[in-house]
mmCIF file of C-alpha atoms and ligand atoms in Angstrom:
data_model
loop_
_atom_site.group_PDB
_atom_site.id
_atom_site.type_symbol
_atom_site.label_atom_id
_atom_site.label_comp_id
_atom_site.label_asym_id
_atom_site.label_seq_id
_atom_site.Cartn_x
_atom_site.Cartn_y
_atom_site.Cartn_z
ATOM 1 C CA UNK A 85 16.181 -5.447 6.064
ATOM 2 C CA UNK A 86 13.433 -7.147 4.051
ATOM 3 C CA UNK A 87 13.961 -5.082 0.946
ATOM 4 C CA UNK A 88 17.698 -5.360 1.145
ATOM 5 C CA UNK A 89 17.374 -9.126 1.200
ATOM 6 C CA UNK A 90 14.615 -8.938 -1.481
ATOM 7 C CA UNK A 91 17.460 -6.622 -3.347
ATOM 8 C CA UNK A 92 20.009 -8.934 -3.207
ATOM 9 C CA UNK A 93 17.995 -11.765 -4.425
ATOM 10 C CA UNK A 94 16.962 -9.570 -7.583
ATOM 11 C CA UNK A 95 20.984 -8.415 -8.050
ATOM 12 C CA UNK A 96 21.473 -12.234 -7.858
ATOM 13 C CA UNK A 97 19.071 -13.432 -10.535
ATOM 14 C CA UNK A 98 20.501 -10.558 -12.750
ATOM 15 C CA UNK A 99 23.692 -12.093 -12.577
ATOM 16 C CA UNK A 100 22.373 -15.506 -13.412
ATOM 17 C CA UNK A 101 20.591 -13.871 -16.600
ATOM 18 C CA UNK A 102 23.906 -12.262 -18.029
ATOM 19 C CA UNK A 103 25.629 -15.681 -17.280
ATOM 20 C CA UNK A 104 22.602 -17.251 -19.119
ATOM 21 C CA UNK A 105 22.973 -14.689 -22.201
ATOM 22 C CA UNK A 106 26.359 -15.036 -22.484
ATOM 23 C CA UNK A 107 25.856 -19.148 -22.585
ATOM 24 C CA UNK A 108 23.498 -18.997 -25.123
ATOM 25 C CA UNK A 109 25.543 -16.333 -27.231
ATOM 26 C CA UNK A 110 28.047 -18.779 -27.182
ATOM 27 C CA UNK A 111 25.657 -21.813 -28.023
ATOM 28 C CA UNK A 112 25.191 -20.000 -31.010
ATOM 29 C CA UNK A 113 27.732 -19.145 -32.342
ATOM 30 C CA UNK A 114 29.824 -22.460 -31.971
ATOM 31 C CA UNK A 115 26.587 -24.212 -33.636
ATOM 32 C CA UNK A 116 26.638 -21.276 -36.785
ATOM 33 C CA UNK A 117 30.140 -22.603 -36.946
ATOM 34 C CA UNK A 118 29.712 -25.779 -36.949
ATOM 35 C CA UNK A 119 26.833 -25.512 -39.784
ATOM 36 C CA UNK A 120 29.088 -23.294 -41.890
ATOM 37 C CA UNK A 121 31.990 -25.956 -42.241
ATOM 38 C CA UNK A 122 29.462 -28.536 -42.559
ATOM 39 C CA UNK A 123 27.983 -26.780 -45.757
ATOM 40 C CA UNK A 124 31.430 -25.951 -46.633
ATOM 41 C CA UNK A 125 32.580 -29.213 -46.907
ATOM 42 C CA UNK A 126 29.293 -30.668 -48.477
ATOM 43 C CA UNK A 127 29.305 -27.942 -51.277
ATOM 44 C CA UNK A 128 33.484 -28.585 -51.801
ATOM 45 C CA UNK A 129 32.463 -31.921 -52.284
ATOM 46 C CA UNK A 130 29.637 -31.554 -55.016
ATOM 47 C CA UNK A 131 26.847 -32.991 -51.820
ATOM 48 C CA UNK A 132 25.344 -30.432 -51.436
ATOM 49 C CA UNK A 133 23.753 -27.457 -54.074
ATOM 50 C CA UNK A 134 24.810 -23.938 -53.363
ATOM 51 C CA UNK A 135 20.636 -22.824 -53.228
ATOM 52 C CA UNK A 136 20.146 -25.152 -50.280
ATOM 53 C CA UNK A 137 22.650 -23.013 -47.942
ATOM 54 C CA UNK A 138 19.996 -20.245 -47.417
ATOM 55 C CA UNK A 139 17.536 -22.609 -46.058
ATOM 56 C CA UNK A 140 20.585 -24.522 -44.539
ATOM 57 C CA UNK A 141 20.804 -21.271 -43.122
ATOM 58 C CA UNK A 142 17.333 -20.754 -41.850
ATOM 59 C CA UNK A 143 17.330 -23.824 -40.261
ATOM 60 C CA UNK A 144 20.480 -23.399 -38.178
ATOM 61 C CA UNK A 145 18.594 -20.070 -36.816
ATOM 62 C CA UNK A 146 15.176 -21.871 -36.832
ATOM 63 C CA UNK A 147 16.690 -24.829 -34.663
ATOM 64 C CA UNK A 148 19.594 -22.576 -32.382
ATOM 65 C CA UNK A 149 16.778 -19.867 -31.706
ATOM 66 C CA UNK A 150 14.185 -22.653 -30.836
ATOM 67 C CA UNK A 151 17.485 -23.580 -28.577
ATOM 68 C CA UNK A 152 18.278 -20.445 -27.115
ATOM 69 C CA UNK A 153 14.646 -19.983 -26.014
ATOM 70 C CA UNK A 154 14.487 -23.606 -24.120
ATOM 71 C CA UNK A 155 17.672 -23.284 -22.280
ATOM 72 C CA UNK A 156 16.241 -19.311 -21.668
ATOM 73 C CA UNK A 157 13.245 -20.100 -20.041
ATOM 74 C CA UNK A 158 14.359 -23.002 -18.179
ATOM 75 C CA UNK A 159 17.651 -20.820 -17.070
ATOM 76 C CA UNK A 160 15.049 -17.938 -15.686
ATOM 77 C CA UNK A 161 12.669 -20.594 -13.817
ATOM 78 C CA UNK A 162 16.035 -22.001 -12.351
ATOM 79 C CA UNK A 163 17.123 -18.412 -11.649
ATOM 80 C CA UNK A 164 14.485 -16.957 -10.164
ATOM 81 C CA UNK A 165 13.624 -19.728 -8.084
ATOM 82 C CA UNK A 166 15.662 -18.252 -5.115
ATOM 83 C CA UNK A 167 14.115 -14.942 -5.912
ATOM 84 C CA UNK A 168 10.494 -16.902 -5.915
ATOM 85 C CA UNK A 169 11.424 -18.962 -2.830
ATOM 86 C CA UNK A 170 12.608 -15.468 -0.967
ATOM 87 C CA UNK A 171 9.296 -14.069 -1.951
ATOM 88 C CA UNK A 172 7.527 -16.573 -0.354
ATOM 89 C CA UNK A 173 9.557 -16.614 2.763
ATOM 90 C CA UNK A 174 9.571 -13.037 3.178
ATOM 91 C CA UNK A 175 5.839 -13.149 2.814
ATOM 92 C CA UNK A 176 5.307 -15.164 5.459
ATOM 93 C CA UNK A 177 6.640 -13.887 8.613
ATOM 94 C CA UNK A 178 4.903 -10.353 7.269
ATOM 95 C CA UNK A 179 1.566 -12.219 7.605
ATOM 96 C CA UNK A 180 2.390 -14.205 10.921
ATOM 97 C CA UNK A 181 3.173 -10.587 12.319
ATOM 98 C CA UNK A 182 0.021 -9.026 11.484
ATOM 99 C CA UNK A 183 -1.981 -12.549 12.730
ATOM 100 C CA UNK A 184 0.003 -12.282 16.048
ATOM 101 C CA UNK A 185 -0.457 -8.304 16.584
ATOM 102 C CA UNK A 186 -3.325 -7.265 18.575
ATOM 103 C CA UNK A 187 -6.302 -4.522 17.683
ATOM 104 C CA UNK A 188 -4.570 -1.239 19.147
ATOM 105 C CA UNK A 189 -6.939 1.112 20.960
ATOM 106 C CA UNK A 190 -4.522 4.096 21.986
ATOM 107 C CA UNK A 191 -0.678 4.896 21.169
ATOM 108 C CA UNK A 192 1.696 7.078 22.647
ATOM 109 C CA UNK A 193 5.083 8.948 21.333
ATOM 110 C CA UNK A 194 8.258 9.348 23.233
ATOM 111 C CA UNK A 195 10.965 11.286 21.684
ATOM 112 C CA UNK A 196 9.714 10.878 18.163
ATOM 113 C CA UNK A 197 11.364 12.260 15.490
ATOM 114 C CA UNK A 198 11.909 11.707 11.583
ATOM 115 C CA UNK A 199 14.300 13.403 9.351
ATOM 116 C CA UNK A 200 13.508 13.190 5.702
ATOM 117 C CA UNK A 201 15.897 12.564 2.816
ATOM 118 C CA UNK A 202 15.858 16.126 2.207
ATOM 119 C CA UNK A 203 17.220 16.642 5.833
ATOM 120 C CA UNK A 204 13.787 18.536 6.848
ATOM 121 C CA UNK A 205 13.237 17.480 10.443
ATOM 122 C CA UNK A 206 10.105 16.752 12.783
ATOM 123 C CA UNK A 207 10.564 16.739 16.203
ATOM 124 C CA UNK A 208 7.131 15.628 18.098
ATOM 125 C CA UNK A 209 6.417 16.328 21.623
ATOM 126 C CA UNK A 210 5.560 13.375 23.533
ATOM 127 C CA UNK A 211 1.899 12.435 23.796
ATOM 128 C CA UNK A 212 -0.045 9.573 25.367
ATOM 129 C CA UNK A 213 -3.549 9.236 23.917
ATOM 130 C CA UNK A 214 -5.575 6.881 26.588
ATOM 131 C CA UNK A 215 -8.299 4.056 24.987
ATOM 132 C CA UNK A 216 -11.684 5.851 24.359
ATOM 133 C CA UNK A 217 -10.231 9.356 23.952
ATOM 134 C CA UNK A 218 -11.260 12.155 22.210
ATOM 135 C CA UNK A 219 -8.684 14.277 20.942
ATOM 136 C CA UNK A 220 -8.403 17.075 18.076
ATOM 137 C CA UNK A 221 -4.645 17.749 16.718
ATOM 138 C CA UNK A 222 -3.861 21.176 15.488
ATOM 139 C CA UNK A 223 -1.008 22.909 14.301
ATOM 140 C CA UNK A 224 0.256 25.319 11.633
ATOM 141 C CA UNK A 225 0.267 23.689 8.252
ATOM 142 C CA UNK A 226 3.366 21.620 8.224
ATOM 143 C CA UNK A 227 4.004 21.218 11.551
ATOM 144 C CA UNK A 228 3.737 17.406 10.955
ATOM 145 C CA UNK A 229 0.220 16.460 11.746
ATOM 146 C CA UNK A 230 -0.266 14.225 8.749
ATOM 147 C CA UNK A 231 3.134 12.956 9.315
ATOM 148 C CA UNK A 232 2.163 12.036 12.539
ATOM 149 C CA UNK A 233 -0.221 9.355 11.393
ATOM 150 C CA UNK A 234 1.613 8.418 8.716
ATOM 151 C CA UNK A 235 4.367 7.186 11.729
ATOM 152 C CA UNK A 236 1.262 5.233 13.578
ATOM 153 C CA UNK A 237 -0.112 3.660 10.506
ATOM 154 C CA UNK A 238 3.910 2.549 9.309
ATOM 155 C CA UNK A 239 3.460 4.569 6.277
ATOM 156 C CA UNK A 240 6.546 6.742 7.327
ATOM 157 C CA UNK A 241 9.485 5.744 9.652
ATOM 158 C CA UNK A 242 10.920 7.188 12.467
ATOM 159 C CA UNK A 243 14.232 8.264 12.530
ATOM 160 C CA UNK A 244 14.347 8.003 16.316
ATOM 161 C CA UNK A 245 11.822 7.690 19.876
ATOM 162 C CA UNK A 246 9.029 5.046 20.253
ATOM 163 C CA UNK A 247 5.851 4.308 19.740
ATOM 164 C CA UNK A 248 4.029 2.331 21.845
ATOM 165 C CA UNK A 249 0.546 0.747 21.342
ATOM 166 C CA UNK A 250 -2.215 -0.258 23.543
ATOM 167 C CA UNK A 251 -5.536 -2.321 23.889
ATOM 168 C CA UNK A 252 -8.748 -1.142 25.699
ATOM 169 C CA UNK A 253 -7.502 -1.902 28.898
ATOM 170 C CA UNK A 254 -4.371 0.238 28.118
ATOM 171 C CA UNK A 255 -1.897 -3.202 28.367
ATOM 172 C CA UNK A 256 0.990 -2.658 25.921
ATOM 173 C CA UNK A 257 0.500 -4.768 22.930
ATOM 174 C CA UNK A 258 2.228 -5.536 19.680
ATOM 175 C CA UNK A 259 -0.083 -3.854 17.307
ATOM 176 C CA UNK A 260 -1.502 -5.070 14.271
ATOM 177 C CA UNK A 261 -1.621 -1.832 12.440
ATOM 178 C CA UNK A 262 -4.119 -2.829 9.565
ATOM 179 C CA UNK A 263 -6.583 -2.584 12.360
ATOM 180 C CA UNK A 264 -6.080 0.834 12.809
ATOM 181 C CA UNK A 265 -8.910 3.292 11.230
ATOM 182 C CA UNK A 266 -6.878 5.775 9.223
ATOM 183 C CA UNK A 267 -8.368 8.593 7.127
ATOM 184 C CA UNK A 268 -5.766 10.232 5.158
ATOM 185 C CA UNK A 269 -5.800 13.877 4.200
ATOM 186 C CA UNK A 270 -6.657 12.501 0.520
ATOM 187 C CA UNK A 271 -10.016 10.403 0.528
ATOM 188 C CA UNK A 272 -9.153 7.617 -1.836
ATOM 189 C CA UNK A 273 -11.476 5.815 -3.257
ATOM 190 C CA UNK A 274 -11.520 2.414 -5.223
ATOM 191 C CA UNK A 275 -12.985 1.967 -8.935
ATOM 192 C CA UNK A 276 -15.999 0.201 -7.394
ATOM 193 C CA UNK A 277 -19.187 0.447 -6.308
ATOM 194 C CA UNK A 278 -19.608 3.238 -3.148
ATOM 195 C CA UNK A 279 -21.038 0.050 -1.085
ATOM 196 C CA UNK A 280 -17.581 -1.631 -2.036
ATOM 197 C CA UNK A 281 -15.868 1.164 -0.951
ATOM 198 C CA UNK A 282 -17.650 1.394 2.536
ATOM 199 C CA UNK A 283 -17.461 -2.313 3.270
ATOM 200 C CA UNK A 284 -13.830 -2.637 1.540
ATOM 201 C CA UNK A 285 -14.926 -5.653 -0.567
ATOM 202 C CA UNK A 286 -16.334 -7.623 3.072
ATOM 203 C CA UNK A 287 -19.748 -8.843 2.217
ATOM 204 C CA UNK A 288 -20.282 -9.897 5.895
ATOM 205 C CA UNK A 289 -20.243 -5.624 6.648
ATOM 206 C CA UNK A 290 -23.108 -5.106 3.942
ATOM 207 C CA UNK A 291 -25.975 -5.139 6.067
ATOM 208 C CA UNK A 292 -24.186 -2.782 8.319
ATOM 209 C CA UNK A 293 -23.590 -0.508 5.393
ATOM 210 C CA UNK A 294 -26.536 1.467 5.036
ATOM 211 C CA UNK A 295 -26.581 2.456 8.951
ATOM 212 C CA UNK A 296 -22.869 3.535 8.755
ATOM 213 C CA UNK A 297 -23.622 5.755 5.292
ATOM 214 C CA UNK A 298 -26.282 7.491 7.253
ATOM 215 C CA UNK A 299 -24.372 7.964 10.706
ATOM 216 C CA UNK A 300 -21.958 9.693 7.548
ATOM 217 C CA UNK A 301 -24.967 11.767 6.686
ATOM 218 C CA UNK A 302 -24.598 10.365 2.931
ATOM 219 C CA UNK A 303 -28.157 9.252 2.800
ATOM 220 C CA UNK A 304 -29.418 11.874 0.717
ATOM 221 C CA UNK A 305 -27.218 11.368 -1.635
ATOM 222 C CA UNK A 306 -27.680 7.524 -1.677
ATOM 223 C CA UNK A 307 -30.915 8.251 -2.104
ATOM 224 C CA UNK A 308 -30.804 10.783 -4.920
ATOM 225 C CA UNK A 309 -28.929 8.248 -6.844
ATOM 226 C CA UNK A 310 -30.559 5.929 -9.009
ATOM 227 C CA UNK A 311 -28.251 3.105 -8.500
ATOM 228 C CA UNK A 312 -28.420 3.847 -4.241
ATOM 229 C CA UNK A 313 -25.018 2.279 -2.633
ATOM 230 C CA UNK A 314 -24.713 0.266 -5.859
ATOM 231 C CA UNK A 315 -23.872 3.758 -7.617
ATOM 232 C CA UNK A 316 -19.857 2.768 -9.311
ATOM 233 C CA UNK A 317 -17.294 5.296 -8.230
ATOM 234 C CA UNK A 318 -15.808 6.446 -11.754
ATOM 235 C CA UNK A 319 -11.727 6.151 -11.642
ATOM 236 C CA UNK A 320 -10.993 9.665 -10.968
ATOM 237 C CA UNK A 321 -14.205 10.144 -8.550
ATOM 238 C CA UNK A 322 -15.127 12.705 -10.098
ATOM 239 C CA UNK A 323 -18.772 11.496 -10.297
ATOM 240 C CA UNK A 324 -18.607 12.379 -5.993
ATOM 241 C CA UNK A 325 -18.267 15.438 -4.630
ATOM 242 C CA UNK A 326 -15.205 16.493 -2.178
ATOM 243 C CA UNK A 327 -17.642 15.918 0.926
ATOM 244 C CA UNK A 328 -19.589 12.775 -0.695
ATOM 245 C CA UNK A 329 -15.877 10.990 -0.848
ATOM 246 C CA UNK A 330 -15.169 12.085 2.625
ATOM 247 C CA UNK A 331 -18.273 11.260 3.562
ATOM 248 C CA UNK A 332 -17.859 7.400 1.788
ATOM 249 C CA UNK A 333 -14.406 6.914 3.523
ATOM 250 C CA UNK A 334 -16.258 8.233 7.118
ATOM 251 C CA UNK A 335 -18.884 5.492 6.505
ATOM 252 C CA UNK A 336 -15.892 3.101 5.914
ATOM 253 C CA UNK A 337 -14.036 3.843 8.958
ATOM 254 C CA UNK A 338 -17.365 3.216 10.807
ATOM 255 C CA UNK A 339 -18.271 0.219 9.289
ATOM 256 C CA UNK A 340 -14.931 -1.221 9.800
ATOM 257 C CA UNK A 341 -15.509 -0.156 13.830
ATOM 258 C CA UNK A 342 -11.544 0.173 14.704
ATOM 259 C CA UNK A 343 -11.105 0.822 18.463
ATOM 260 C CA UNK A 344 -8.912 3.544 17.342
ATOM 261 C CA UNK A 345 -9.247 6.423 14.621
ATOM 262 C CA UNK A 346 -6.840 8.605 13.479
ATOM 263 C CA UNK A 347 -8.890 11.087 10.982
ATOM 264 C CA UNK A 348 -6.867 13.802 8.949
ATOM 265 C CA UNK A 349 -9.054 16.756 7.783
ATOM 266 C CA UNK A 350 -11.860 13.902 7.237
ATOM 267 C CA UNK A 351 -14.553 16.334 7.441
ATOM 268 C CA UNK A 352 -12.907 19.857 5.798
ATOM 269 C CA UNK A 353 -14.828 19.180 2.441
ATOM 270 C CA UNK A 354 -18.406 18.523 4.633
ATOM 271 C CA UNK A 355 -20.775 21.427 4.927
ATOM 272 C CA UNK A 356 -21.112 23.005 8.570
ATOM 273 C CA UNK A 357 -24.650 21.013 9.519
ATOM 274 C CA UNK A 358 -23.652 17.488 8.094
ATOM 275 C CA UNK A 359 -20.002 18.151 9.482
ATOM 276 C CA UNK A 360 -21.514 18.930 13.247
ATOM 277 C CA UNK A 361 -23.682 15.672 12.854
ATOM 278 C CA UNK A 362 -20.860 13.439 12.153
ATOM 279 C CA UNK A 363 -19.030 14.983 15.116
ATOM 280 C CA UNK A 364 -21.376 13.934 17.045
ATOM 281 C CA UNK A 365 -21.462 10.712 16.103
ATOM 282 C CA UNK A 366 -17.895 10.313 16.066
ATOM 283 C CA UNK A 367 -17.892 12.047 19.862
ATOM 284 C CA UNK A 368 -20.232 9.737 21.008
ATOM 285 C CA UNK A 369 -18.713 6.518 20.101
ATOM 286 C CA UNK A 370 -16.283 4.534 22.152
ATOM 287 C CA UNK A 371 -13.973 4.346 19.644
ATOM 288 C CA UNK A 372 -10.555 6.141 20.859
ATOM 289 C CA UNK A 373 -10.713 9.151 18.016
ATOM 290 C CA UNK A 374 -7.824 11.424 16.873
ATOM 291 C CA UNK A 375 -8.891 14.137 14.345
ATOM 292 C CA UNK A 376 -6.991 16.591 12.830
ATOM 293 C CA UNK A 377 -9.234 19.523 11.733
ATOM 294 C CA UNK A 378 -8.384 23.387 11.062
ATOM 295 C CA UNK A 379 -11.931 24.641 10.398
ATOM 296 C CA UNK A 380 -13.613 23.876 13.706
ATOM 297 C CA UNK A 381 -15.848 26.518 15.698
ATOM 298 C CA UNK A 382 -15.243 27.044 19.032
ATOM 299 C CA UNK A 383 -17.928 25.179 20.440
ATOM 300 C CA UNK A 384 -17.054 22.465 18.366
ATOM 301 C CA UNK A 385 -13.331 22.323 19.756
ATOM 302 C CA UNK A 386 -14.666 22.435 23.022
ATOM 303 C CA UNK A 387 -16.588 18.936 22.560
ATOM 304 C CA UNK A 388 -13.391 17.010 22.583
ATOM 305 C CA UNK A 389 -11.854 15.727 25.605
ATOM 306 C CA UNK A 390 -8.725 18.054 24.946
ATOM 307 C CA UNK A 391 -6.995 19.415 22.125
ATOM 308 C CA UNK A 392 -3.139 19.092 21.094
ATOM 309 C CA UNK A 393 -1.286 21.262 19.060
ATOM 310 C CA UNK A 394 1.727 20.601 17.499
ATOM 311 C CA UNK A 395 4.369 24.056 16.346
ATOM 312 C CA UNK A 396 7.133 23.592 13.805
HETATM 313 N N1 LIG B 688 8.380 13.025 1.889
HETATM 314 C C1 LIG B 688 8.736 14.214 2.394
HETATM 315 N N2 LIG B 688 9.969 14.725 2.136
HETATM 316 C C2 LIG B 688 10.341 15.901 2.663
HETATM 317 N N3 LIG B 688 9.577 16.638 3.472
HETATM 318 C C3 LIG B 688 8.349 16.173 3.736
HETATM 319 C C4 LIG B 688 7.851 14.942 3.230
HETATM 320 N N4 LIG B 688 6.604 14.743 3.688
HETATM 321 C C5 LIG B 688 6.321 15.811 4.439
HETATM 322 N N5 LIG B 688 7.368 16.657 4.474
HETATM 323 C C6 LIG B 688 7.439 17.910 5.233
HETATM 324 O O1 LIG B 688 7.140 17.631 6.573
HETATM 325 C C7 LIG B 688 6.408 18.688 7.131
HETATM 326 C C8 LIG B 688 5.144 18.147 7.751
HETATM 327 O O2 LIG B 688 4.248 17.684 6.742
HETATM 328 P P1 LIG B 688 2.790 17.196 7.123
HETATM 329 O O3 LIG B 688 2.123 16.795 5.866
HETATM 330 O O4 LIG B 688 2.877 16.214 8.217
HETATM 331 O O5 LIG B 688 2.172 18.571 7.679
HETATM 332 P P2 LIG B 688 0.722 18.866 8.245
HETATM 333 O O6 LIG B 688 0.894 19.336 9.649
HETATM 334 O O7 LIG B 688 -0.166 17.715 8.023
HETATM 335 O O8 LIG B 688 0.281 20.105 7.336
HETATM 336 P P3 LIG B 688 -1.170 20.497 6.724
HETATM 337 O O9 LIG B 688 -1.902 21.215 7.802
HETATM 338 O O10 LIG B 688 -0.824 21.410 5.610
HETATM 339 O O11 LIG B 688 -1.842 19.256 6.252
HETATM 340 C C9 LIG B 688 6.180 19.693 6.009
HETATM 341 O O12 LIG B 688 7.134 20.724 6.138
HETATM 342 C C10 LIG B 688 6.418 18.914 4.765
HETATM 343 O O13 LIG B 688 6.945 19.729 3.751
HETATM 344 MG MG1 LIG B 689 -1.734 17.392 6.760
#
């Protein structure tokens, strides 16, 4: 709906552009006229000297382009001011929505389902995840974990069923998803310092940094580097290991203290030890805590309240 509207504003100012092109085509083109007989008649009548005409001529394209690039950018403010105005007004009901929502602590699915362009289907079973939970997801690869999130967070869309969203005291609640702790599959990382990633640019979460990096288990590695939490994150972040990223974006998610987190593979690239010490943590917490893992022991499946598994 939004994007159609912002479409049709776009189509809209394109049309106002060719109309503008075609004016100024036409400006031209009468004025190059116009100067032509003008010179005509001056040279016919011995006014005017037949060397002049070239720089009669460059000053006819000096002054029409001059022209043509006054009524152009005044035509494209005018133009796009609907386009500008839309902007704004789409903006702000997107911002009121995500003021109004409330902090979501659990979720459940009812006959969810998405069908992608490709016409590959996922059909969920219904779940209901209560506040404070504990829950691991499993499933075959593709069998629409990561998609799963990707629904909660509104990365994806449904193509049909509900989702409904609830706070601590399990009251249905219009969500604001940005509240939401989500760990994708891919840690991703910002060209910035690893305490800007953790805190996300906050400076208020900065004292609360340095607890939630070792809760990660990254202290070591804070403390092998020179520059500690100040160490940059180079573009690719390839200066990190797989684990140290997973390990910054697991401090993050801590930091940040979302009622609910939805972690996908968050700790696959951790070694065994660290990896059992952030379960822990993350166990421990009262944070309502889905986490999608393949690599888990036993035991370590068994510390969650229960385990879901989704088949294709
Ligand atoms: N944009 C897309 N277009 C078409 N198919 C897609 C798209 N995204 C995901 N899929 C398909 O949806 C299915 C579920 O993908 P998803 O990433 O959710 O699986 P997963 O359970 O997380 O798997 P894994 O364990 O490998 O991470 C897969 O068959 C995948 O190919
Ligand atoms: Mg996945």
């Amino acid at each position: 709906m939004n994007a159609r509207e912002l479409d049709s504003a776009y189509v809209k100012q394109q049309k106002a552009d060719q109309e503008l092109d075609y004016l100024n085509q036409a400006i031209y083109s009468l004025g190059n006229t116009l100067i032509f007989l003008l010179t005509a008649y001056l040279v016919a009548r011995g006014q005017l000297e037949f060397g002049l005409i070239a720089s009669v001529n460059d000053f006819s394209l000096y002054l029409f382009g001059s022209l043509m690039n006054i009524a152009n950018y005044r035509g494209q403010l005018v133009a796009s001011r609907g386009l500008r105005e839309k902007i704004l007004d789409l903006r702000q009901p997107l911002a009121q929505a995500e003021e109004r929502g409330t902090t979501p602590a659990a979720f459940s699915v009812k006959d969810l389902r998405l069908t992608f362009a490709n016409g590959h289907e996922i059909k969920y079973p219904d779940i209901q995840i209560k506040p404070g939970e504990k829950v691991l997801l499993t499933g075959a690869n593709g069998t629409g974990k990561s998609t799963l999130f990707k629904l909660l967070v509104g990365e994806a869309v449904a193509s049909g069923g509900q989702i409904s969203f609830f706070d601590q005291a399990g009251k249905k609640v219009k969500p604001d998803r940005t509240k939401i702790g989500y760990l994708p599959q891919q840690a991703v990382l910002l060209p910035s310092s690893v305490m800007n990633n953790i805190t996300m640019f906050d400076p208020e979460l900065e004292s609360k940094a340095k607890a939630s990096a070792a809760d990660a288990q990254l202290t070591e590695a804070v403390d092998s580097w020179p520059q500690g939490l100040e160490t940059p994150v180079d573009l690719a972040g390839d200066n990190l290991s797989g684990g140290q990223k997973q390990k910054v974006v697991l401090a993050r998610a801590e930091v940040h203290d979302s009622q609910l987190l939805l972690i996908d593979e968050g700790t696959s690239a951790i070694d065994q030890a660290a990896g059992r010490k952030i379960l822990d943590k993350l166990l421990q917490s009262k944070q309502t805590v889905v986490l999608i893992a393949h690599n888990l022991t036993k035991e370590e499946r068994d510390l969650f309240d229960r385990e879901i598994k989704l088949s294709a």
